[in-house]
Structure formats: structure tokens, C-alpha cells
Amino acid sequence: MILIISLVLAALFLWGCAKPLKRHPVPFYIAAVVIALAVLVCTVKGVSFPGWFQSWVWPLFSRSAFATALFAVVMWTGALPNGSRAIKFLMPVRGELSILACILTLGHNASYGRTYFRLLFTQPGRLPANQLAAAVCSLVMILIMLPLFITSFPAVRKKMNARNWKRLQCLAYGFYALLYVHVMLLSVPYALDGRSGYVLNVLVYSAVFLGYAACRVMKAQARRTRQPDKLRRRQAAALAGALV
């Protein structure tokens, strides 16, 4: 349910803030840093919130649900049909959304890492198998996310070779896959036990991530089938130019 709320909020955020985010991204980055630090400080201090806030607002950021929704937007942008209205709207702010999602995710990593990363490195036997695997996934995801995060800034991207930058961005596919695995490792055991909300959680995440994977594969296949036609057109144009 929290992911559904996060996806709705992400859509509303884009509807109202896409243009300001593109023109003036720094205030949004600062706001994300403030939220990430607030999550860390409140977790360290053990701050308690009213029930409604603890149930419906706090998980948006402490569990990285809103950041995941932003990543989902970034992810699905690459699977949308080229030339569609949606891709024309989303593509210009894809980098900025990725940066926001990374900042918020780092806040989640820092707050949860105090417990799970510490146990992973000092007392891994105390972690259940699914949580141990999820913690390892988190570490690998952070290692993937950091270079993607840094190279999303235009100042860094402009200094890189375009081909190398595109190759680096391919790491995002591994990040998305590990993110889905991470969530399933933490959610499926509770869903199997009949815990309220976790079955819906598994279904929603699966629809978002597996649906993306299917659409991305179909788009790649469609592109490959068009390549021979494009090549033939280029060869014909080159031949015509040579004859002229």
C-alpha cells in the first residue's frame, strides 16, 4: 500500500514540479538532503511519532518507498515508446529524479545500516537468512548506485566520454534487479505467513518491476528488428550519393 501511495505522490510531484526541478534542481536536492538527514537523526534518537504519521508518512522515507517510486519513474521512462508524450515529458528530468532518489535512498541506507550492516559485519549469524541476503543486496546496490548517482550530475557527465557514460548507465539494470530481489527477500516470508499488507506489497512491486522488465525486453527486440531496415536505408542512401 505504501508503494501505491508513493507512486501517486511521485506522479503528483512530477505534475507540479517537473519544470521547476529541471530549471532549478539545487533547492530540490537540498530538500532531499534535509529529509535524508532527518530520517537518520530521528532513527538514531528513536523519535516516536503519532500513529497515523508512523503508519502512513514515516515509511515513505524511512523505508525508501518514495525513493523507490522515483526510481520506478526513471526506470519506466526507458521502457516507454520512443516519441510518446510520456517519454517527452519524463526524459528531460530523468537525471534529476535519479539524483533525488539516490539522496533519499542514502538516508534510508544510513538509518537501517546502523543495525543491519553492523550485524552483517560483526554478527551475521544473528540475522535470519532472508535479512542476511537482503543486507548483502543492499551493499551491492550502494556500490552500483554511487557511480550512477555521481555521473547523473550534468557537470560530471559533460566531462565523460559519451560512450563510457552510456556503458556505465547499463549498471542501472543490475540495480533495478537487485532492488526487486531485496524487497522480495524482506516481503515474501511475511506474505507467506499471512501478514497483513505484505501480499499486496509483493503483488505491487512485482507488477512494477516485472512489468518493466517485460516492456524493456520487448522494446529492445523491436529495436533489433528495425536495425536491418535502417541499415538497408543507410546503405541505399550512401549508394545513391555515390552515384550522384
PDB file of C-alpha atoms in Angstrom:
ATOM      1  CA  MET A   1       0.000   0.000   0.000  1.00  0.00           C
ATOM      2  CA  ILE A   2       2.859   2.381   0.822  1.00  0.00           C
ATOM      3  CA  LEU A   3       4.354   1.917  -2.644  1.00  0.00           C
ATOM      4  CA  ILE A   4       0.993   2.717  -4.255  1.00  0.00           C
ATOM      5  CA  ILE A   5       0.794   5.921  -2.207  1.00  0.00           C
ATOM      6  CA  SER A   6       4.400   6.711  -3.142  1.00  0.00           C
ATOM      7  CA  LEU A   7       3.691   6.219  -6.843  1.00  0.00           C
ATOM      8  CA  VAL A   8       0.702   8.560  -6.623  1.00  0.00           C
ATOM      9  CA  LEU A   9       2.800  11.153  -4.790  1.00  0.00           C
ATOM     10  CA  ALA A  10       5.580  10.790  -7.364  1.00  0.00           C
ATOM     11  CA  ALA A  11       3.054  11.407 -10.155  1.00  0.00           C
ATOM     12  CA  LEU A  12       1.715  14.488  -8.361  1.00  0.00           C
ATOM     13  CA  PHE A  13       5.245  15.719  -7.741  1.00  0.00           C
ATOM     14  CA  LEU A  14       6.091  15.401 -11.424  1.00  0.00           C
ATOM     15  CA  TRP A  15       2.853  17.068 -12.480  1.00  0.00           C
ATOM     16  CA  GLY A  16       3.542  20.095 -10.301  1.00  0.00           C
ATOM     17  CA  CYS A  17       7.333  20.266 -10.161  1.00  0.00           C
ATOM     18  CA  ALA A  18       8.821  18.829 -13.350  1.00  0.00           C
ATOM     19  CA  LYS A  19       9.649  22.210 -14.891  1.00  0.00           C
ATOM     20  CA  PRO A  20      10.953  23.834 -11.659  1.00  0.00           C
ATOM     21  CA  LEU A  21      13.009  20.711 -10.980  1.00  0.00           C
ATOM     22  CA  LYS A  22      14.650  20.966 -14.393  1.00  0.00           C
ATOM     23  CA  ARG A  23      15.289  24.714 -14.188  1.00  0.00           C
ATOM     24  CA  HIS A  24      16.333  24.928 -10.529  1.00  0.00           C
ATOM     25  CA  PRO A  25      17.261  21.447  -9.237  1.00  0.00           C
ATOM     26  CA  VAL A  26      19.516  22.538  -6.355  1.00  0.00           C
ATOM     27  CA  PRO A  27      16.693  23.519  -3.924  1.00  0.00           C
ATOM     28  CA  PHE A  28      15.113  20.118  -4.514  1.00  0.00           C
ATOM     29  CA  TYR A  29      18.432  18.406  -3.828  1.00  0.00           C
ATOM     30  CA  ILE A  30      18.829  20.384  -0.607  1.00  0.00           C
ATOM     31  CA  ALA A  31      15.310  19.398   0.463  1.00  0.00           C
ATOM     32  CA  ALA A  32      16.139  15.743  -0.227  1.00  0.00           C
ATOM     33  CA  VAL A  33      19.325  16.011   1.857  1.00  0.00           C
ATOM     34  CA  VAL A  34      17.340  17.558   4.727  1.00  0.00           C
ATOM     35  CA  ILE A  35      14.794  14.723   4.574  1.00  0.00           C
ATOM     36  CA  ALA A  36      17.546  12.080   4.442  1.00  0.00           C
ATOM     37  CA  LEU A  37      19.316  13.617   7.450  1.00  0.00           C
ATOM     38  CA  ALA A  38      16.011  13.899   9.328  1.00  0.00           C
ATOM     39  CA  VAL A  39      15.357  10.188   8.753  1.00  0.00           C
ATOM     40  CA  LEU A  40      18.809   9.327  10.079  1.00  0.00           C
ATOM     41  CA  VAL A  41      18.606  11.612  13.126  1.00  0.00           C
ATOM     42  CA  CYS A  42      15.078  10.503  14.064  1.00  0.00           C
ATOM     43  CA  THR A  43      16.126   6.859  13.754  1.00  0.00           C
ATOM     44  CA  VAL A  44      19.233   7.366  15.880  1.00  0.00           C
ATOM     45  CA  LYS A  45      17.299   9.297  18.518  1.00  0.00           C
ATOM     46  CA  GLY A  46      14.420   6.836  18.481  1.00  0.00           C
ATOM     47  CA  VAL A  47      11.880   9.585  17.922  1.00  0.00           C
ATOM     48  CA  SER A  48       8.279   8.400  18.223  1.00  0.00           C
ATOM     49  CA  PHE A  49       5.503   9.813  16.055  1.00  0.00           C
ATOM     50  CA  PRO A  50       1.717   9.797  16.218  1.00  0.00           C
ATOM     51  CA  GLY A  51       0.167   6.573  14.955  1.00  0.00           C
ATOM     52  CA  TRP A  52      -1.091   7.957  11.643  1.00  0.00           C
ATOM     53  CA  PHE A  53       2.278   9.554  10.876  1.00  0.00           C
ATOM     54  CA  GLN A  54       4.162   6.413  11.847  1.00  0.00           C
ATOM     55  CA  SER A  55       1.956   4.264   9.617  1.00  0.00           C
ATOM     56  CA  TRP A  56       1.437   6.410   6.525  1.00  0.00           C
ATOM     57  CA  VAL A  57       4.092   9.144   6.320  1.00  0.00           C
ATOM     58  CA  TRP A  58       7.237   7.896   8.007  1.00  0.00           C
ATOM     59  CA  PRO A  59       7.573   4.723   5.833  1.00  0.00           C
ATOM     60  CA  LEU A  60       7.581   6.879   2.699  1.00  0.00           C
ATOM     61  CA  PHE A  61      11.089   7.981   3.611  1.00  0.00           C
ATOM     62  CA  SER A  62      12.385   5.651   6.333  1.00  0.00           C
ATOM     63  CA  ARG A  63      11.688   2.580   4.180  1.00  0.00           C
ATOM     64  CA  SER A  64      12.667   4.404   0.991  1.00  0.00           C
ATOM     65  CA  ALA A  65       9.230   3.891  -0.573  1.00  0.00           C
ATOM     66  CA  PHE A  66       9.096   7.351  -2.159  1.00  0.00           C
ATOM     67  CA  ALA A  67      12.663   6.983  -3.451  1.00  0.00           C
ATOM     68  CA  THR A  68      11.675   3.616  -4.953  1.00  0.00           C
ATOM     69  CA  ALA A  69       8.715   5.296  -6.672  1.00  0.00           C
ATOM     70  CA  LEU A  70      11.084   7.866  -8.177  1.00  0.00           C
ATOM     71  CA  PHE A  71      13.397   5.088  -9.321  1.00  0.00           C
ATOM     72  CA  ALA A  72      10.361   3.379 -10.861  1.00  0.00           C
ATOM     73  CA  VAL A  73       9.631   6.513 -12.879  1.00  0.00           C
ATOM     74  CA  VAL A  74      13.256   6.706 -14.025  1.00  0.00           C
ATOM     75  CA  MET A  75      13.198   3.008 -14.816  1.00  0.00           C
ATOM     76  CA  TRP A  76       9.929   3.016 -16.757  1.00  0.00           C
ATOM     77  CA  THR A  77      10.981   6.059 -18.781  1.00  0.00           C
ATOM     78  CA  GLY A  78      13.488   3.831 -20.538  1.00  0.00           C
ATOM     79  CA  ALA A  79      10.764   1.313 -21.410  1.00  0.00           C
ATOM     80  CA  LEU A  80       8.258   3.790 -22.865  1.00  0.00           C
ATOM     81  CA  PRO A  81       7.798   4.017 -26.643  1.00  0.00           C
ATOM     82  CA  ASN A  82      10.186   6.477 -28.269  1.00  0.00           C
ATOM     83  CA  GLY A  83       8.420   9.635 -29.310  1.00  0.00           C
ATOM     84  CA  SER A  84       5.489   9.152 -26.928  1.00  0.00           C
ATOM     85  CA  ARG A  85       4.129  12.098 -24.945  1.00  0.00           C
ATOM     86  CA  ALA A  86       5.099  10.421 -21.688  1.00  0.00           C
ATOM     87  CA  ILE A  87       8.736   9.950 -22.662  1.00  0.00           C
ATOM     88  CA  LYS A  88       8.935  13.532 -23.949  1.00  0.00           C
ATOM     89  CA  PHE A  89       7.655  14.731 -20.572  1.00  0.00           C
ATOM     90  CA  LEU A  90       9.795  12.489 -18.380  1.00  0.00           C
ATOM     91  CA  MET A  91      13.108  12.230 -20.222  1.00  0.00           C
ATOM     92  CA  PRO A  92      14.236  15.843 -19.558  1.00  0.00           C
ATOM     93  CA  VAL A  93      14.011  15.338 -15.765  1.00  0.00           C
ATOM     94  CA  ARG A  94      15.183  11.735 -15.639  1.00  0.00           C
ATOM     95  CA  GLY A  95      18.620  12.658 -14.334  1.00  0.00           C
ATOM     96  CA  GLU A  96      17.259  14.994 -11.663  1.00  0.00           C
ATOM     97  CA  LEU A  97      14.775  12.372 -10.474  1.00  0.00           C
ATOM     98  CA  SER A  98      17.585   9.841 -10.240  1.00  0.00           C
ATOM     99  CA  ILE A  99      19.653  12.208  -8.090  1.00  0.00           C
ATOM    100  CA  LEU A 100      16.708  12.857  -5.752  1.00  0.00           C
ATOM    101  CA  ALA A 101      16.025   9.132  -5.434  1.00  0.00           C
ATOM    102  CA  CYS A 102      19.690   8.395  -4.664  1.00  0.00           C
ATOM    103  CA  ILE A 103      19.871  11.048  -1.934  1.00  0.00           C
ATOM    104  CA  LEU A 104      16.716   9.759  -0.237  1.00  0.00           C
ATOM    105  CA  THR A 105      17.933   6.168  -0.559  1.00  0.00           C
ATOM    106  CA  LEU A 106      21.232   7.015   1.126  1.00  0.00           C
ATOM    107  CA  GLY A 107      19.266   8.330   4.105  1.00  0.00           C
ATOM    108  CA  HIS A 108      17.425   5.011   4.289  1.00  0.00           C
ATOM    109  CA  ASN A 109      20.697   3.082   3.945  1.00  0.00           C
ATOM    110  CA  ALA A 110      22.352   5.066   6.712  1.00  0.00           C
ATOM    111  CA  SER A 111      19.465   4.658   9.163  1.00  0.00           C
ATOM    112  CA  TYR A 112      18.843   0.948   8.565  1.00  0.00           C
ATOM    113  CA  GLY A 113      22.537   0.236   8.099  1.00  0.00           C
ATOM    114  CA  ARG A 114      23.203   1.123  11.731  1.00  0.00           C
ATOM    115  CA  THR A 115      21.526  -2.154  12.628  1.00  0.00           C
ATOM    116  CA  TYR A 116      21.736  -4.486   9.669  1.00  0.00           C
ATOM    117  CA  PHE A 117      25.150  -3.597   8.250  1.00  0.00           C
ATOM    118  CA  ARG A 118      26.672  -3.684  11.712  1.00  0.00           C
ATOM    119  CA  LEU A 119      25.246  -7.166  12.301  1.00  0.00           C
ATOM    120  CA  LEU A 120      26.307  -8.251   8.816  1.00  0.00           C
ATOM    121  CA  PHE A 121      29.946  -7.446   9.542  1.00  0.00           C
ATOM    122  CA  THR A 122      30.093  -8.359  13.223  1.00  0.00           C
ATOM    123  CA  GLN A 123      27.426 -10.998  13.979  1.00  0.00           C
ATOM    124  CA  PRO A 124      25.947 -12.268  10.691  1.00  0.00           C
ATOM    125  CA  GLY A 125      24.619 -15.381  12.444  1.00  0.00           C
ATOM    126  CA  ARG A 126      22.074 -13.239  14.290  1.00  0.00           C
ATOM    127  CA  LEU A 127      20.381 -12.269  11.036  1.00  0.00           C
ATOM    128  CA  PRO A 128      17.742 -14.564   9.530  1.00  0.00           C
ATOM    129  CA  ALA A 129      18.741 -15.893   6.124  1.00  0.00           C
ATOM    130  CA  ASN A 130      16.429 -13.550   4.213  1.00  0.00           C
ATOM    131  CA  GLN A 131      17.642 -10.465   6.097  1.00  0.00           C
ATOM    132  CA  LEU A 132      21.262 -11.511   5.644  1.00  0.00           C
ATOM    133  CA  ALA A 133      20.745 -11.845   1.894  1.00  0.00           C
ATOM    134  CA  ALA A 134      18.862  -8.538   1.818  1.00  0.00           C
ATOM    135  CA  ALA A 135      21.732  -6.784   3.616  1.00  0.00           C
ATOM    136  CA  VAL A 136      24.234  -8.166   1.097  1.00  0.00           C
ATOM    137  CA  CYS A 137      21.960  -6.970  -1.719  1.00  0.00           C
ATOM    138  CA  SER A 138      21.892  -3.520  -0.134  1.00  0.00           C
ATOM    139  CA  LEU A 139      25.680  -3.305  -0.056  1.00  0.00           C
ATOM    140  CA  VAL A 140      25.976  -4.292  -3.712  1.00  0.00           C
ATOM    141  CA  MET A 141      23.215  -1.827  -4.623  1.00  0.00           C
ATOM    142  CA  ILE A 142      25.052   1.001  -2.864  1.00  0.00           C
ATOM    143  CA  LEU A 143      28.243   0.169  -4.776  1.00  0.00           C
ATOM    144  CA  ILE A 144      26.282   0.312  -8.025  1.00  0.00           C
ATOM    145  CA  MET A 145      24.234   3.358  -7.099  1.00  0.00           C
ATOM    146  CA  LEU A 146      27.094   5.658  -6.084  1.00  0.00           C
ATOM    147  CA  PRO A 147      28.777   5.913  -9.519  1.00  0.00           C
ATOM    148  CA  LEU A 148      25.351   6.245 -11.160  1.00  0.00           C
ATOM    149  CA  PHE A 149      24.494   8.987  -8.680  1.00  0.00           C
ATOM    150  CA  ILE A 150      27.702  10.931  -9.225  1.00  0.00           C
ATOM    151  CA  THR A 151      27.588  10.698 -13.011  1.00  0.00           C
ATOM    152  CA  SER A 152      23.958  11.876 -13.100  1.00  0.00           C
ATOM    153  CA  PHE A 153      25.123  15.418 -12.351  1.00  0.00           C
ATOM    154  CA  PRO A 154      25.491  17.326 -15.642  1.00  0.00           C
ATOM    155  CA  ALA A 155      28.859  18.789 -14.601  1.00  0.00           C
ATOM    156  CA  VAL A 156      30.276  15.261 -14.220  1.00  0.00           C
ATOM    157  CA  ARG A 157      28.509  13.831 -17.238  1.00  0.00           C
ATOM    158  CA  LYS A 158      29.898  16.521 -19.559  1.00  0.00           C
ATOM    159  CA  LYS A 159      33.449  15.557 -18.616  1.00  0.00           C
ATOM    160  CA  MET A 160      32.895  11.903 -19.542  1.00  0.00           C
ATOM    161  CA  ASN A 161      33.117  10.231 -22.910  1.00  0.00           C
ATOM    162  CA  ALA A 162      29.533   9.707 -24.131  1.00  0.00           C
ATOM    163  CA  ARG A 163      30.091   6.026 -24.890  1.00  0.00           C
ATOM    164  CA  ASN A 164      31.660   5.358 -21.492  1.00  0.00           C
ATOM    165  CA  TRP A 165      28.805   7.194 -19.777  1.00  0.00           C
ATOM    166  CA  LYS A 166      26.215   5.066 -21.567  1.00  0.00           C
ATOM    167  CA  ARG A 167      28.093   1.896 -20.670  1.00  0.00           C
ATOM    168  CA  LEU A 168      28.181   2.931 -17.029  1.00  0.00           C
ATOM    169  CA  GLN A 169      24.438   3.598 -17.074  1.00  0.00           C
ATOM    170  CA  CYS A 170      23.864  -0.025 -18.029  1.00  0.00           C
ATOM    171  CA  LEU A 171      24.674  -0.813 -14.385  1.00  0.00           C
ATOM    172  CA  ALA A 172      21.226   0.566 -13.599  1.00  0.00           C
ATOM    173  CA  TYR A 173      19.673  -2.667 -14.901  1.00  0.00           C
ATOM    174  CA  GLY A 174      21.523  -4.609 -12.223  1.00  0.00           C
ATOM    175  CA  PHE A 175      20.482  -2.058  -9.617  1.00  0.00           C
ATOM    176  CA  TYR A 176      16.797  -2.398 -10.525  1.00  0.00           C
ATOM    177  CA  ALA A 177      17.025  -6.188 -10.438  1.00  0.00           C
ATOM    178  CA  LEU A 178      18.694  -6.180  -7.019  1.00  0.00           C
ATOM    179  CA  LEU A 179      16.159  -3.686  -5.699  1.00  0.00           C
ATOM    180  CA  TYR A 180      13.340  -6.061  -6.618  1.00  0.00           C
ATOM    181  CA  VAL A 181      15.201  -9.033  -5.103  1.00  0.00           C
ATOM    182  CA  HIS A 182      15.882  -7.012  -1.938  1.00  0.00           C
ATOM    183  CA  VAL A 183      12.205  -6.171  -1.480  1.00  0.00           C
ATOM    184  CA  MET A 184      11.101  -9.752  -2.193  1.00  0.00           C
ATOM    185  CA  LEU A 185      13.561 -11.144   0.338  1.00  0.00           C
ATOM    186  CA  LEU A 186      12.021  -8.948   3.017  1.00  0.00           C
ATOM    187  CA  SER A 187       8.378  -9.208   1.928  1.00  0.00           C
ATOM    188  CA  VAL A 188       7.746 -12.757   0.681  1.00  0.00           C
ATOM    189  CA  PRO A 189       8.338 -14.510   4.057  1.00  0.00           C
ATOM    190  CA  TYR A 190       5.802 -12.213   5.735  1.00  0.00           C
ATOM    191  CA  ALA A 191       3.373 -12.646   2.828  1.00  0.00           C
ATOM    192  CA  LEU A 192       3.623 -16.433   3.180  1.00  0.00           C
ATOM    193  CA  ASP A 193       2.866 -16.065   6.881  1.00  0.00           C
ATOM    194  CA  GLY A 194      -0.274 -14.110   6.013  1.00  0.00           C
ATOM    195  CA  ARG A 195       0.924 -10.815   7.473  1.00  0.00           C
ATOM    196  CA  SER A 196      -1.455  -8.010   6.591  1.00  0.00           C
ATOM    197  CA  GLY A 197      -0.358  -5.856   3.656  1.00  0.00           C
ATOM    198  CA  TYR A 198       2.622  -7.935   2.560  1.00  0.00           C
ATOM    199  CA  VAL A 199       0.754  -9.920  -0.106  1.00  0.00           C
ATOM    200  CA  LEU A 200      -0.322  -6.642  -1.711  1.00  0.00           C
ATOM    201  CA  ASN A 201       3.236  -5.379  -1.338  1.00  0.00           C
ATOM    202  CA  VAL A 202       4.613  -8.364  -3.260  1.00  0.00           C
ATOM    203  CA  LEU A 203       1.979  -8.016  -5.987  1.00  0.00           C
ATOM    204  CA  VAL A 204       2.533  -4.276  -6.494  1.00  0.00           C
ATOM    205  CA  TYR A 205       6.326  -4.488  -6.569  1.00  0.00           C
ATOM    206  CA  SER A 206       6.134  -7.459  -8.940  1.00  0.00           C
ATOM    207  CA  ALA A 207       3.778  -5.594 -11.260  1.00  0.00           C
ATOM    208  CA  VAL A 208       6.084  -2.556 -11.333  1.00  0.00           C
ATOM    209  CA  PHE A 209       9.412  -4.345 -11.734  1.00  0.00           C
ATOM    210  CA  LEU A 210       8.478  -7.426 -13.734  1.00  0.00           C
ATOM    211  CA  GLY A 211       6.211  -5.330 -15.926  1.00  0.00           C
ATOM    212  CA  TYR A 212       9.138  -3.012 -16.598  1.00  0.00           C
ATOM    213  CA  ALA A 213      11.416  -5.942 -17.431  1.00  0.00           C
ATOM    214  CA  ALA A 214       8.898  -7.318 -19.924  1.00  0.00           C
ATOM    215  CA  CYS A 215       8.367  -3.936 -21.600  1.00  0.00           C
ATOM    216  CA  ARG A 216      12.101  -3.232 -21.733  1.00  0.00           C
ATOM    217  CA  VAL A 217      12.800  -6.579 -23.400  1.00  0.00           C
ATOM    218  CA  MET A 218      10.025  -6.005 -25.947  1.00  0.00           C
ATOM    219  CA  LYS A 219      11.372  -2.544 -26.725  1.00  0.00           C
ATOM    220  CA  ALA A 220      14.883  -3.930 -27.212  1.00  0.00           C
ATOM    221  CA  GLN A 221      13.575  -6.684 -29.501  1.00  0.00           C
ATOM    222  CA  ALA A 222      11.577  -4.175 -31.546  1.00  0.00           C
ATOM    223  CA  ARG A 223      14.704  -2.040 -31.906  1.00  0.00           C
ATOM    224  CA  ARG A 224      16.759  -5.008 -33.115  1.00  0.00           C
ATOM    225  CA  THR A 225      14.153  -5.939 -35.729  1.00  0.00           C
ATOM    226  CA  ARG A 226      14.215  -2.379 -37.051  1.00  0.00           C
ATOM    227  CA  GLN A 227      18.008  -2.244 -37.296  1.00  0.00           C
ATOM    228  CA  PRO A 228      18.303  -4.191 -40.581  1.00  0.00           C
ATOM    229  CA  ASP A 229      15.745  -1.870 -42.208  1.00  0.00           C
ATOM    230  CA  LYS A 230      17.677   1.180 -41.005  1.00  0.00           C
ATOM    231  CA  LEU A 231      20.937  -0.308 -42.240  1.00  0.00           C
ATOM    232  CA  ARG A 232      19.476  -1.011 -45.655  1.00  0.00           C
ATOM    233  CA  ARG A 233      18.130   2.547 -45.890  1.00  0.00           C
ATOM    234  CA  ARG A 234      21.531   3.968 -44.956  1.00  0.00           C
ATOM    235  CA  GLN A 235      23.287   1.754 -47.489  1.00  0.00           C
ATOM    236  CA  ALA A 236      20.801   2.783 -50.194  1.00  0.00           C
ATOM    237  CA  ALA A 237      21.282   6.450 -49.337  1.00  0.00           C
ATOM    238  CA  ALA A 238      25.080   6.057 -49.431  1.00  0.00           C
ATOM    239  CA  LEU A 239      24.890   4.283 -52.794  1.00  0.00           C
ATOM    240  CA  ALA A 240      22.624   6.972 -54.220  1.00  0.00           C
ATOM    241  CA  GLY A 241      25.010   9.650 -53.005  1.00  0.00           C
ATOM    242  CA  ALA A 242      27.948   7.853 -54.593  1.00  0.00           C
ATOM    243  CA  LEU A 243      26.136   7.562 -57.910  1.00  0.00           C
ATOM    244  CA  VAL A 244      25.265  11.252 -57.889  1.00  0.00           C
TER     245      VAL A 244
END
